[in-house]
Tab-separated table of C-alpha atoms in Angstrom:
chain	number	residue	atom	x	y	z
L	4	ARG	CA	32.029	-5.092	-88.250
L	5	LYS	CA	29.952	-7.505	-90.376
L	6	ASN	CA	29.278	-11.161	-89.605
L	7	ALA	CA	29.323	-14.098	-92.013
L	8	GLN	CA	25.859	-13.159	-93.278
L	9	GLY	CA	27.003	-9.604	-94.001
L	10	LYS	CA	25.000	-8.065	-91.164
L	11	PRO	CA	26.521	-5.543	-88.755
L	12	GLU	CA	27.470	-6.939	-85.344
L	13	PRO	CA	29.295	-5.439	-82.346
L	14	PHE	CA	33.030	-6.006	-81.863
L	15	HIS	CA	32.354	-6.886	-78.244
L	16	LEU	CA	29.028	-7.981	-76.758
L	17	TYR	CA	28.130	-7.398	-73.124
L	18	SER	CA	24.508	-8.459	-73.203
L	19	MET	CA	21.674	-7.624	-70.852
L	20	ARG	CA	21.626	-11.293	-69.847
L	21	GLN	CA	25.290	-11.204	-68.833
L	22	ALA	CA	24.829	-7.969	-66.873
L	23	ILE	CA	21.918	-9.506	-64.948
L	24	GLU	CA	23.841	-12.723	-64.281
L	25	GLU	CA	26.831	-10.778	-62.964
L	26	ASN	CA	24.582	-8.635	-60.738
L	27	PHE	CA	25.436	-5.340	-62.425
L	28	ILE	CA	21.754	-4.678	-63.077
L	29	LEU	CA	18.430	-6.158	-61.964
L	30	ASP	CA	15.957	-7.978	-64.204
L	31	VAL	CA	13.105	-5.464	-64.580
L	32	LEU	CA	10.796	-8.029	-66.199
L	33	GLU	CA	10.958	-10.522	-63.350
L	34	ASN	CA	7.915	-9.022	-61.637
L	35	TYR	CA	5.986	-7.481	-64.518
L	36	THR	CA	2.188	-7.521	-64.419
L	37	THR	CA	-0.721	-6.031	-66.286
L	38	TYR	CA	-3.580	-4.230	-64.559
L	39	SER	CA	-6.035	-7.049	-65.311
L	40	LEU	CA	-3.769	-9.570	-63.587
L	41	PHE	CA	-3.215	-7.225	-60.650
L	42	TYR	CA	-6.961	-6.910	-60.141
L	43	ARG	CA	-7.583	-10.649	-60.505
L	44	LEU	CA	-4.876	-11.624	-58.040
L	45	THR	CA	-5.991	-9.141	-55.400
L	46	LYS	CA	-9.483	-10.641	-55.611
L	47	SER	CA	-8.210	-14.216	-55.389
L	48	ILE	CA	-7.591	-14.087	-51.633
L	49	GLU	CA	-11.101	-13.038	-50.663
L	50	ASP	CA	-12.715	-15.100	-47.928
L	51	ASP	CA	-15.291	-16.657	-50.241
L	52	PRO	CA	-13.746	-17.671	-53.553
L	53	LYS	CA	-16.933	-19.477	-54.673
L	54	LEU	CA	-18.945	-16.447	-55.639
L	55	ASN	CA	-22.607	-16.639	-56.474
L	56	LYS	CA	-23.920	-14.753	-59.469
L	57	LYS	CA	-24.919	-11.632	-57.549
L	58	LYS	CA	-21.554	-11.402	-55.831
L	59	ALA	CA	-19.769	-12.074	-59.118
L	60	ALA	CA	-21.749	-9.303	-60.776
L	61	LYS	CA	-20.723	-6.896	-58.010
L	62	ALA	CA	-17.076	-7.884	-58.435
L	63	ILE	CA	-17.336	-7.282	-62.162
L	64	GLY	CA	-19.005	-3.952	-61.491
L	65	LYS	CA	-16.077	-2.989	-59.306
L	66	PHE	CA	-13.685	-4.021	-62.061
L	67	ILE	CA	-15.473	-1.665	-64.418
L	68	SER	CA	-15.460	1.161	-61.872
L	69	LEU	CA	-11.693	0.722	-61.608
L	70	HIS	CA	-11.230	0.851	-65.363
L	71	PRO	CA	-7.672	2.107	-65.980
L	72	HIS	CA	-8.805	5.050	-68.123
L	73	ASN	CA	-10.208	6.694	-65.027
L	74	LEU	CA	-7.432	8.830	-63.530
L	75	SER	CA	-8.908	9.117	-60.063
L	76	GLN	CA	-9.378	5.362	-59.708
L	77	LYS	CA	-5.874	4.660	-60.961
L	78	THR	CA	-4.581	7.200	-58.453
L	79	GLN	CA	-6.151	5.181	-55.650
L	80	ILE	CA	-4.700	1.929	-56.996
L	81	ILE	CA	-1.192	3.355	-57.322
L	82	ILE	CA	-0.995	5.099	-53.958
L	83	GLU	CA	-2.511	2.233	-51.978
L	84	HIS	CA	-0.301	-0.299	-53.750
L	85	PHE	CA	2.756	1.794	-52.975
L	86	ARG	CA	1.806	2.155	-49.308
L	87	ASN	CA	0.966	-1.526	-48.822
L	88	SER	CA	3.509	-3.291	-51.017
L	89	VAL	CA	6.382	-0.968	-51.951
L	90	SER	CA	7.059	1.512	-49.146
L	91	LYS	CA	8.830	-0.985	-46.858
L	92	ARG	CA	11.204	-2.275	-49.536
L	93	ILE	CA	14.891	-1.337	-49.673
L	94	GLY	CA	14.794	-0.690	-45.953
L	95	GLY	CA	11.843	1.681	-46.265
L	96	LYS	CA	13.613	3.830	-48.898
L	97	ALA	CA	11.903	2.504	-52.034
L	98	LYS	CA	10.611	5.000	-54.592
L	99	ALA	CA	8.348	4.700	-57.620
L	100	MET	CA	7.825	6.350	-60.990
L	101	LEU	CA	4.541	6.853	-62.849
L	102	VAL	CA	5.008	7.117	-66.619
L	103	CYS	CA	2.178	9.047	-68.318
L	104	GLY	CA	1.062	9.311	-71.907
L	105	SER	CA	1.229	13.100	-72.116
L	106	ARG	CA	2.198	16.239	-70.209
L	107	LEU	CA	-1.491	16.930	-69.593
L	108	HIS	CA	-1.881	13.476	-68.059
L	109	ALA	CA	1.137	14.117	-65.829
L	110	LYS	CA	-0.267	17.436	-64.652
L	111	ARG	CA	-3.712	15.975	-63.915
L	112	TYR	CA	-2.230	12.937	-62.164
L	113	TYR	CA	-0.186	15.260	-59.970
L	114	GLU	CA	-3.342	17.094	-58.966
L	115	GLU	CA	-5.238	13.834	-58.343
L	116	PHE	CA	-2.375	12.479	-56.239
L	117	GLY	CA	-2.300	15.621	-54.118
L	118	LYS	CA	-6.051	15.540	-53.640
L	119	TYR	CA	-6.112	11.845	-52.686
L	120	ILE	CA	-3.156	12.100	-50.297
L	121	LYS	CA	-4.807	15.024	-48.528
L	122	GLU	CA	-8.204	13.289	-48.314
L	123	LYS	CA	-6.624	10.171	-46.791
L	124	GLY	CA	-4.314	12.060	-44.441
L	125	TYR	CA	-1.143	10.580	-45.947
L	126	GLN	CA	0.774	13.891	-45.975
L	127	ASN	CA	3.292	12.659	-43.390
L	128	GLU	CA	3.854	9.382	-45.252
L	129	MET	CA	4.622	10.517	-48.756
L	130	LYS	CA	5.125	13.438	-51.093
L	131	VAL	CA	4.910	13.435	-54.869
L	132	LEU	CA	6.779	15.286	-57.626
L	133	VAL	CA	5.986	15.821	-61.297
L	134	ALA	CA	8.362	16.418	-64.202
L	135	PHE	CA	7.568	17.703	-67.684
L	136	SER	CA	8.928	20.258	-70.126
L	137	GLY	CA	7.402	23.604	-70.995
L	138	LYS	CA	3.921	24.687	-69.960
L	139	VAL	CA	0.680	22.706	-69.919
L	140	VAL	CA	-2.611	24.385	-70.774
L	141	ASP	CA	-5.648	22.949	-68.995
L	142	ASP	CA	-9.136	24.052	-67.989
L	143	ASN	CA	-7.894	25.371	-64.654
L	144	THR	CA	-4.658	26.787	-66.135
L	145	PRO	CA	-5.677	28.533	-69.391
L	146	ASP	CA	-2.371	30.439	-69.521
L	147	GLY	CA	-0.372	27.279	-68.966
L	148	VAL	CA	1.481	25.962	-65.931
L	149	SER	CA	5.096	24.765	-65.691
L	150	GLU	CA	6.770	22.049	-63.636
L	151	PRO	CA	8.434	24.565	-61.243
L	152	GLN	CA	5.104	26.321	-60.701
L	153	LEU	CA	3.496	23.057	-59.611
L	154	THR	CA	6.335	21.651	-57.503
L	155	GLY	CA	7.978	24.812	-56.185
L	156	PHE	CA	11.393	23.593	-57.370
L	157	SER	CA	13.426	24.435	-60.460
L	158	GLU	CA	13.994	21.751	-63.074
L	159	LYS	CA	17.651	21.465	-62.038
L	160	GLU	CA	16.715	21.057	-58.373
L	161	LEU	CA	14.126	18.336	-58.887
L	162	PRO	CA	16.433	15.260	-59.111
L	163	GLY	CA	18.088	16.289	-55.842
L	164	VAL	CA	14.740	16.900	-54.163
L	165	PHE	CA	13.558	13.435	-55.225
L	166	GLU	CA	16.555	12.025	-53.339
L	167	LYS	CA	14.952	13.155	-50.076
L	168	GLU	CA	13.258	10.401	-48.101
L	169	GLU	CA	9.810	12.023	-47.957
L	170	TYR	CA	9.441	12.153	-51.755
L	171	LYS	CA	8.197	8.740	-52.835
L	172	ILE	CA	6.672	8.966	-56.329
L	173	LEU	CA	7.819	10.875	-59.414
L	174	ILE	CA	5.243	11.452	-62.172
L	175	VAL	CA	6.796	11.889	-65.624
L	176	ALA	CA	5.839	12.410	-69.254
L	177	ASP	CA	8.831	11.660	-71.544
L	178	LYS	CA	11.167	13.553	-69.209
L	179	TYR	CA	13.369	11.256	-67.078
L	180	GLN	CA	12.271	8.163	-69.004
L	181	THR	CA	15.862	7.967	-70.223
L	182	GLY	CA	19.132	8.920	-68.572
L	183	PHE	CA	17.656	9.218	-65.082
L	184	ASP	CA	19.769	7.364	-62.515
L	185	GLN	CA	17.999	6.750	-59.202
L	186	PRO	CA	18.966	3.391	-57.618
L	187	LEU	CA	16.108	3.606	-55.089
L	188	LEU	CA	13.521	3.342	-57.876
L	189	HIS	CA	11.850	0.007	-57.187
L	190	THR	CA	8.425	0.185	-58.845
L	191	MET	CA	7.120	1.652	-62.082
L	192	TYR	CA	3.477	2.331	-62.905
L	193	VAL	CA	3.006	2.540	-66.675
L	194	ASP	CA	0.082	4.456	-68.182
L	195	LYS	CA	1.616	5.026	-71.589
L	196	LYS	CA	1.942	3.007	-74.751
L	197	LEU	CA	5.509	1.681	-74.959
L	198	SER	CA	7.309	-0.406	-77.556
L	199	GLY	CA	10.739	-1.015	-79.019
L	200	VAL	CA	13.777	0.758	-77.648
L	201	LYS	CA	11.529	3.227	-75.796
L	202	ALA	CA	10.077	0.387	-73.720
L	203	VAL	CA	13.540	-0.938	-72.909
L	204	GLN	CA	14.894	2.496	-71.967
L	205	THR	CA	11.869	3.353	-69.832
L	206	LEU	CA	11.594	0.126	-67.834
L	207	SER	CA	15.372	0.050	-67.411
L	208	ARG	CA	15.096	3.051	-65.058
L	209	LEU	CA	14.428	0.363	-62.432
L	210	ASN	CA	17.456	-1.844	-63.032
L	211	ARG	CA	20.042	0.026	-60.913
L	212	ILE	CA	21.402	-1.997	-58.013
L	213	HIS	CA	21.438	-0.737	-54.415
L	214	PRO	CA	22.137	-2.402	-51.039
L	215	GLY	CA	18.941	-4.144	-49.955
L	216	LYS	CA	17.348	-3.920	-53.406
L	217	THR	CA	16.684	-7.482	-54.535
L	218	ASP	CA	13.880	-7.043	-57.063
L	219	THR	CA	11.702	-4.587	-58.986
L	220	PHE	CA	8.015	-4.358	-59.874
L	221	VAL	CA	6.090	-3.040	-62.880
L	222	LEU	CA	2.317	-2.463	-62.941
L	223	ASP	CA	1.262	-1.748	-66.519
L	224	PHE	CA	-2.170	-0.246	-67.210
L	225	VAL	CA	-1.780	-0.024	-70.981
L	226	ASN	CA	0.614	-2.393	-72.736
L	227	ASP	CA	0.156	-6.033	-73.576
L	228	ARG	CA	2.805	-8.536	-72.519
L	229	GLN	CA	3.753	-9.561	-76.050
L	230	THR	CA	4.712	-5.998	-76.991
L	231	ILE	CA	7.025	-5.716	-73.989
L	232	LEU	CA	8.473	-9.155	-74.701
L	233	ASP	CA	9.136	-8.244	-78.343
L	234	SER	CA	10.733	-4.959	-77.289
L	235	PHE	CA	13.295	-6.603	-75.011
L	236	GLN	CA	14.074	-9.614	-77.205
L	237	PRO	CA	16.713	-8.000	-79.456
L	238	TYR	CA	18.655	-6.701	-76.451
L	239	TYR	CA	18.758	-9.972	-74.562
L	240	GLU	CA	18.927	-13.076	-76.704
L	241	LEU	CA	15.478	-14.609	-76.548
L	242	THR	CA	12.481	-13.899	-74.373
L	243	THR	CA	9.603	-16.051	-73.202
L	244	VAL	CA	6.726	-15.480	-70.844
L	245	THR	CA	5.785	-17.638	-67.900
L	246	GLU	CA	2.379	-19.176	-67.540
L	247	GLU	CA	-0.555	-17.890	-65.519
L	248	THR	CA	-0.107	-17.483	-61.788
L	249	ASP	CA	-2.411	-19.243	-59.330
L	250	VAL	CA	-2.079	-18.155	-55.700
L	251	ASN	CA	-2.817	-21.670	-54.468
L	252	HIS	CA	0.401	-22.902	-56.088
L	253	LEU	CA	2.307	-20.951	-53.446
L	254	PHE	CA	0.860	-23.052	-50.646
L	255	ASP	CA	0.850	-26.309	-52.609
L	256	LEU	CA	4.504	-25.904	-53.515
L	257	LYS	CA	5.462	-25.043	-49.929
L	258	ASN	CA	3.807	-28.268	-48.740
L	259	HIS	CA	5.673	-30.165	-51.451
L	260	LEU	CA	9.009	-28.710	-50.299
L	261	ASP	CA	8.230	-29.627	-46.685
L	262	GLN	CA	8.024	-33.300	-47.678
L	263	PHE	CA	11.755	-33.401	-48.491
L	264	GLN	CA	12.572	-32.687	-44.798
L	265	VAL	CA	15.615	-30.666	-45.857
L	266	TYR	CA	14.908	-27.823	-43.434
L	267	TRP	CA	13.410	-27.857	-39.948
L	268	GLN	CA	11.068	-25.252	-38.545
L	269	LYS	CA	13.364	-24.634	-35.561
L	270	GLU	CA	16.169	-23.620	-37.927
L	271	ILE	CA	13.861	-21.178	-39.678
L	272	ASN	CA	12.732	-19.757	-36.326
L	273	ASP	CA	16.344	-19.320	-35.182
L	274	LEU	CA	17.243	-17.401	-38.332
L	275	VAL	CA	14.115	-15.258	-38.124
L	276	ALA	CA	14.887	-14.291	-34.520
L	277	VAL	CA	18.119	-12.701	-35.747
L	278	TYR	CA	17.141	-11.609	-39.253
L	279	PHE	CA	14.068	-9.632	-38.233
L	280	HIS	CA	15.469	-8.274	-34.976
L	281	PRO	CA	15.549	-4.453	-35.170
L	282	LEU	CA	19.011	-4.245	-33.598
L	283	THR	CA	20.590	-6.653	-36.085
L	284	LYS	CA	22.713	-4.838	-38.668
L	285	LEU	CA	23.110	-6.562	-42.015
L	286	ASN	CA	24.893	-3.901	-44.012
L	287	THR	CA	27.973	-5.845	-45.061
L	288	GLU	CA	28.583	-9.182	-46.710
L	289	LYS	CA	30.511	-10.323	-43.643
L	290	GLN	CA	27.558	-9.612	-41.377
L	291	GLN	CA	25.134	-11.259	-43.781
L	292	SER	CA	27.335	-14.344	-44.034
L	293	LYS	CA	26.752	-15.006	-40.336
L	294	LEU	CA	23.159	-15.807	-41.171
L	295	TYR	CA	24.224	-18.577	-43.521
L	296	ALA	CA	25.177	-20.689	-40.506
L	297	PHE	CA	21.474	-21.223	-39.853
L	298	THR	CA	21.198	-23.019	-43.199
L	299	ASP	CA	24.171	-25.370	-42.656
L	300	PRO	CA	22.044	-28.311	-41.386
L	301	ALA	CA	19.707	-28.007	-44.377
L	302	VAL	CA	22.631	-27.969	-46.809
L	303	ASP	CA	23.997	-31.152	-45.222
L	304	ARG	CA	20.617	-32.892	-45.520
L	305	TYR	CA	20.294	-31.720	-49.114
L	306	LYS	CA	23.647	-33.301	-49.995
L	307	GLU	CA	22.384	-36.642	-48.675
L	308	LEU	CA	19.469	-36.686	-51.131
L	309	GLU	CA	19.646	-38.609	-54.377
L	310	LYS	CA	20.605	-36.534	-57.408
L	311	GLU	CA	17.074	-36.605	-58.812
L	312	LYS	CA	15.612	-35.453	-55.482
L	313	GLN	CA	18.213	-32.687	-55.212
L	314	ASP	CA	17.195	-31.319	-58.594
L	315	GLU	CA	13.507	-31.523	-57.733
L	316	PHE	CA	13.961	-29.721	-54.412
L	317	LYS	CA	16.200	-27.023	-55.865
L	318	LYS	CA	13.816	-26.292	-58.731
L	319	GLY	CA	10.856	-26.214	-56.383
L	320	LEU	CA	12.612	-23.861	-53.967
L	321	ARG	CA	13.627	-21.549	-56.793
L	322	THR	CA	10.073	-21.474	-58.121
L	323	TRP	CA	8.582	-20.775	-54.693
L	324	ILE	CA	10.958	-17.841	-54.116
L	325	ASN	CA	10.133	-16.259	-57.473
L	326	LEU	CA	6.416	-16.816	-57.039
L	327	TYR	CA	6.305	-15.348	-53.536
L	328	SER	CA	8.457	-12.397	-54.585
L	329	PHE	CA	5.974	-11.654	-57.355
L	330	LEU	CA	2.735	-12.191	-55.428
L	331	SER	CA	3.860	-10.359	-52.286
L	332	GLN	CA	4.102	-7.155	-54.331
L	333	ILE	CA	0.458	-7.431	-55.326
L	334	MET	CA	-1.390	-8.789	-52.313
L	335	PRO	CA	-0.924	-8.734	-48.541
L	336	PHE	CA	-0.479	-12.204	-47.061
L	337	PRO	CA	-1.981	-12.616	-43.585
L	338	ALA	CA	0.573	-15.173	-42.429
L	339	ASP	CA	4.024	-13.969	-41.292
L	340	GLU	CA	5.238	-17.542	-41.765
L	341	LEU	CA	5.448	-17.004	-45.526
L	342	GLU	CA	7.667	-13.926	-45.214
L	343	GLU	CA	9.837	-15.754	-42.684
L	344	PHE	CA	10.205	-18.784	-44.932
L	345	PHE	CA	10.997	-16.450	-47.844
L	346	ALA	CA	13.899	-14.934	-45.903
L	347	TYR	CA	15.197	-18.392	-44.994
L	348	ALA	CA	14.652	-19.858	-48.475
L	349	ARG	CA	16.616	-17.101	-50.211
L	350	LEU	CA	19.628	-17.747	-47.990
L	351	LEU	CA	19.320	-21.497	-48.393
L	352	GLN	CA	19.093	-21.204	-52.156
L	353	LYS	CA	22.428	-19.382	-52.298
L	354	ARG	CA	24.052	-22.148	-50.259
L	355	LEU	CA	22.887	-25.126	-52.304
L	356	PRO	CA	25.673	-26.620	-54.476
L	357	LYS	CA	25.402	-25.695	-58.139
L	358	ASN	CA	25.401	-28.437	-60.728
L	359	ASP	CA	26.391	-26.075	-63.500
L	360	TYR	CA	28.220	-22.752	-63.510
L	361	SER	CA	25.585	-21.259	-65.759
L	362	GLU	CA	22.651	-22.235	-63.518
L	363	GLN	CA	20.360	-19.245	-63.132
L	364	ILE	CA	17.851	-18.134	-60.522
L	365	VAL	CA	15.051	-17.849	-63.063
L	366	LEU	CA	11.876	-19.746	-63.877
L	367	ASP	CA	12.735	-21.796	-66.936
L	368	ASP	CA	10.132	-23.280	-69.250
L	369	GLU	CA	10.179	-26.642	-67.507
L	370	ILE	CA	9.318	-25.141	-64.132
L	371	ALA	CA	6.801	-22.776	-65.649
L	372	LEU	CA	4.954	-25.616	-67.328
L	373	GLU	CA	5.052	-27.711	-64.183
L	374	TYR	CA	3.690	-25.181	-61.734
L	375	TYR	CA	1.815	-22.568	-63.748
L	376	ARG	CA	-0.760	-23.968	-66.122
L	377	LEU	CA	-1.797	-21.559	-68.822
L	378	GLN	CA	-5.534	-20.910	-68.487
L	379	LYS	CA	-6.275	-17.472	-69.940
L	380	ILE	CA	-3.394	-15.069	-70.574
L	381	GLN	CA	0.297	-15.237	-69.842
L	382	GLU	CA	1.545	-13.287	-66.884
L	383	GLY	CA	4.141	-13.198	-64.090
L	384	ALA	CA	7.787	-12.874	-64.972
L	385	ILE	CA	8.761	-12.236	-68.571
L	386	GLN	CA	11.624	-14.683	-68.822
L	387	LEU	CA	14.800	-13.862	-70.702
L	388	GLN	CA	16.373	-17.031	-72.082
L	389	LYS	CA	19.910	-17.712	-73.217
L	390	ASP	CA	21.618	-18.589	-76.465
L	391	GLN	CA	19.248	-16.955	-78.932
L	392	GLN	CA	20.049	-13.782	-80.834
L	393	GLY	CA	17.689	-10.900	-81.454
L	394	GLU	CA	17.912	-8.633	-84.485
L	395	LEU	CA	17.507	-4.850	-84.530
L	396	SER	CA	16.285	-3.340	-87.763
L	397	GLY	CA	18.134	-0.380	-89.197
L	398	THR	CA	16.498	2.905	-90.167
L	399	SER	CA	14.489	2.555	-93.362
L	400	GLU	CA	11.843	4.488	-95.251
L	401	ALA	CA	9.089	5.597	-92.913
L	402	GLY	CA	5.687	4.059	-93.555
L	403	LEU	CA	3.200	6.721	-94.575
L	404	LYS	CA	0.383	4.562	-95.900
L	405	ARG	CA	-2.054	2.771	-93.632
L	406	PRO	CA	-1.935	-1.001	-94.084
L	407	LYS	CA	-4.900	-2.563	-95.806
L	408	GLU	CA	-6.948	-4.376	-93.216
L	409	GLU	CA	-8.770	-7.552	-94.138
L	410	GLU	CA	-12.481	-6.850	-93.832
L	411	ALA	CA	-14.609	-9.392	-92.013
L	412	MET	CA	-18.365	-9.735	-91.600
L	413	LEU	CA	-19.775	-10.049	-88.094
L	414	SER	CA	-20.733	-13.661	-88.806
L	415	GLU	CA	-17.099	-14.400	-89.711
L	416	ILE	CA	-15.915	-12.788	-86.497
L	417	ILE	CA	-18.262	-14.995	-84.497
L	418	THR	CA	-17.047	-18.069	-86.384
L	419	VAL	CA	-13.424	-17.228	-85.565
L	420	ILE	CA	-14.238	-16.718	-81.882
L	421	ASN	CA	-16.192	-19.986	-81.763
L	422	GLU	CA	-13.290	-21.892	-83.296
L	423	ARG	CA	-10.684	-20.290	-81.077
L	424	PHE	CA	-12.499	-20.588	-77.765
L	425	GLY	CA	-14.843	-23.518	-78.313
L	426	THR	CA	-17.866	-21.288	-77.776
L	427	GLU	CA	-21.276	-21.853	-79.318
L	428	PHE	CA	-22.902	-18.469	-79.809
L	429	VAL	CA	-26.686	-18.505	-79.945
L	430	GLU	CA	-28.777	-15.925	-81.794
L	431	ALA	CA	-29.013	-13.765	-78.664
L	432	ASP	CA	-25.205	-13.536	-78.516
L	433	LYS	CA	-25.000	-12.474	-82.164
L	434	LEU	CA	-27.711	-9.876	-81.586
L	435	PHE	CA	-25.808	-8.614	-78.523
L	436	PHE	CA	-22.669	-7.945	-80.593
L	437	ASP	CA	-24.631	-6.578	-83.551
L	438	GLN	CA	-26.426	-4.003	-81.390
L	439	ILE	CA	-23.191	-2.862	-79.749
L	440	GLU	CA	-21.506	-2.505	-83.140
L	441	GLU	CA	-24.369	-0.471	-84.608
L	442	GLU	CA	-24.521	1.832	-81.589
L	443	LEU	CA	-20.789	2.448	-81.865
L	444	TYR	CA	-21.043	3.001	-85.628
L	445	SER	CA	-23.671	5.684	-85.051
L	446	ASP	CA	-21.285	7.600	-82.763
L	447	SER	CA	-20.088	10.553	-84.863
L	448	ASN	CA	-17.222	11.405	-82.493
L	449	LEU	CA	-15.893	7.861	-82.700
L	450	GLY	CA	-16.159	7.989	-86.479
L	451	ALA	CA	-14.208	11.239	-86.604
L	452	GLN	CA	-11.422	9.718	-84.523
L	453	ALA	CA	-11.303	6.660	-86.782
L	454	ARG	CA	-10.908	8.835	-89.878
L	455	ALA	CA	-8.287	11.102	-88.285
L	456	ASN	CA	-6.062	8.484	-86.667
L	457	LYS	CA	-4.210	5.280	-87.317
L	458	MET	CA	-5.784	2.139	-85.930
L	459	ASP	CA	-3.337	1.921	-83.010
L	460	THR	CA	-4.465	5.349	-81.809
L	461	PHE	CA	-8.146	4.764	-82.590
L	462	LYS	CA	-8.017	1.730	-80.302
L	463	TYR	CA	-7.987	3.902	-77.155
L	464	ALA	CA	-11.149	5.773	-78.123
L	465	PHE	CA	-12.813	2.510	-79.129
L	466	ASP	CA	-11.964	0.771	-75.840
L	467	ASP	CA	-13.639	3.510	-73.808
L	468	LYS	CA	-16.791	3.543	-75.917
L	469	PHE	CA	-16.964	-0.242	-76.122
L	470	MET	CA	-16.806	-0.577	-72.349
L	471	ASP	CA	-19.569	2.001	-71.932
L	472	LYS	CA	-21.844	0.120	-74.334
L	473	LEU	CA	-20.976	-3.194	-72.718
L	474	ILE	CA	-21.981	-1.942	-69.277
L	475	SER	CA	-25.200	-0.398	-70.554
L	476	ARG	CA	-26.225	-3.758	-72.039
L	477	MET	CA	-24.962	-6.091	-69.319
L	478	ASP	CA	-28.490	-6.929	-68.149
L	479	GLN	CA	-29.439	-8.130	-71.641
L	480	ASN	CA	-26.743	-10.805	-71.747
L	481	GLN	CA	-25.007	-11.114	-68.393
L	482	GLU	CA	-23.286	-14.385	-69.307
L	483	MET	CA	-21.588	-12.812	-72.318
L	484	PHE	CA	-20.765	-9.697	-70.309
L	485	GLU	CA	-19.045	-11.768	-67.608
L	486	ARG	CA	-17.149	-13.757	-70.245
L	487	ILE	CA	-15.795	-10.636	-71.943
L	488	VAL	CA	-14.801	-8.941	-68.682
L	489	GLY	CA	-13.666	-12.005	-66.743
L	490	ASP	CA	-11.665	-13.750	-69.481
L	491	ASP	CA	-8.917	-11.368	-70.607
L	492	LEU	CA	-7.922	-13.294	-73.724
L	493	PHE	CA	-11.511	-13.807	-74.880
L	494	GLY	CA	-12.359	-10.158	-74.188
L	495	ALA	CA	-9.273	-8.955	-76.052
L	496	VAL	CA	-10.173	-10.989	-79.147
L	497	VAL	CA	-13.759	-9.711	-79.150
L	498	ARG	CA	-12.620	-6.096	-78.774
L	499	GLU	CA	-9.964	-6.432	-81.461
L	500	TYR	CA	-12.325	-7.862	-84.069
L	501	LEU	CA	-15.053	-5.313	-83.376
L	502	MET	CA	-12.528	-2.470	-83.322
L	503	LYS	CA	-11.041	-3.487	-86.692
L	504	ARG	CA	-14.474	-3.952	-88.229
L	505	LEU	CA	-15.635	-0.498	-87.092
L	506	TYR	CA	-12.388	1.121	-88.226
L	507	GLN	CA	-12.889	-0.354	-91.700
L	508	ARG	CA	-16.521	0.784	-91.845
L	509	PHE	CA	-15.676	4.323	-90.723
L	510	ASN	CA	-12.927	4.621	-93.351
L	511	LYS	CA	-14.873	3.276	-96.334
């Protein structure tokens, strides 16, 4: 039917927001992170956070060596992350999916995974499957190789095989990105450009509920947060992104919550003694409700607080739970006390009286601004907010012409960067960029890719070449090198302007 503005609208709306609120599906964007954030957070708990220049240079060098375009390095990241942060979730039954950009990528990833697992002796811990259609031709398979030839199972058998406990990760290329129902899927590793309905369908493979499954996790090597946000917006109502995550907020906020004296350590210890006891069965709501008794004293103390203090404590507790849930999937915390408090806090949160029926367990803008100051790029949970409508465009004439790009001189690019970031480039900085641009412009292979592809596709080739040139010249301007690599937003702007400028020059 059509609305008052004459636009088509559904007769009945059961939105993604409502489904999440009513616990029919999980929020797959709650713990979404990019590779750059993942790397930065894992480094943030090193013993010596005040790095000298030499140590900083080594850390940056490691960042480069783990560049996401390197399949073998990404294999290490994925498998070790799964072993350390995912494998114990959902009672040790959690599974993951790796989404690749092509069938060739899927085939090569499968080989890299097998090689790495064998080298590390992980054969008894995990097995991996791959799914793709047809045959893939590669250097070592000139006649092509099919999915059944690699896995030993027919295409019809594969979903059932993945059900088995020993199979932990499924590598896919298009296949199973839609219509695949596996409730034990907890984590998704994304190494493919996603946008629009494809992004929603792909990430939604994680949203199935299952006993013991309380969250999901996405580690994205390729996409930027805004693209994912824009993709989900029409299907929710409105989406926003939380501010940057600082690990220290976790401890600062815990200390702040302690000051309210709502809970006592003895009560937490008593709950933990039961909750983490191997013989305790918590399979039913009735059994789980017995644990709530340990939070009764805290609920009583909470009710005695003034209304303003109640709101402050509840918001702080909610924020701490979301923050720990997110960070614990990226980095190992040495203190068991945090995991124990997390278990207690989640139960306590459910018991606290609600002021409003519509109150949600999400990080709203107020909390985000209070606890997560935006410093570089936005990360953490991609928040889905209420009461705003998104609009889906209908099918229209396909665009066949490339958009005209506004051409900019290098001096203009530098001016824009200076204005945006408050930088003051000296002549050496301008020379640094000019030399990189000219070296890239002299690359005939890069030029051929620029002339044969749209800018969105050319970007991948440019990123690889740009990083190579950047590394080769790091000794000439280490300060600029560290700024580009260490500041994601600054680096992204520099790359974008240089990429567009080169694309225009190649296509003149």
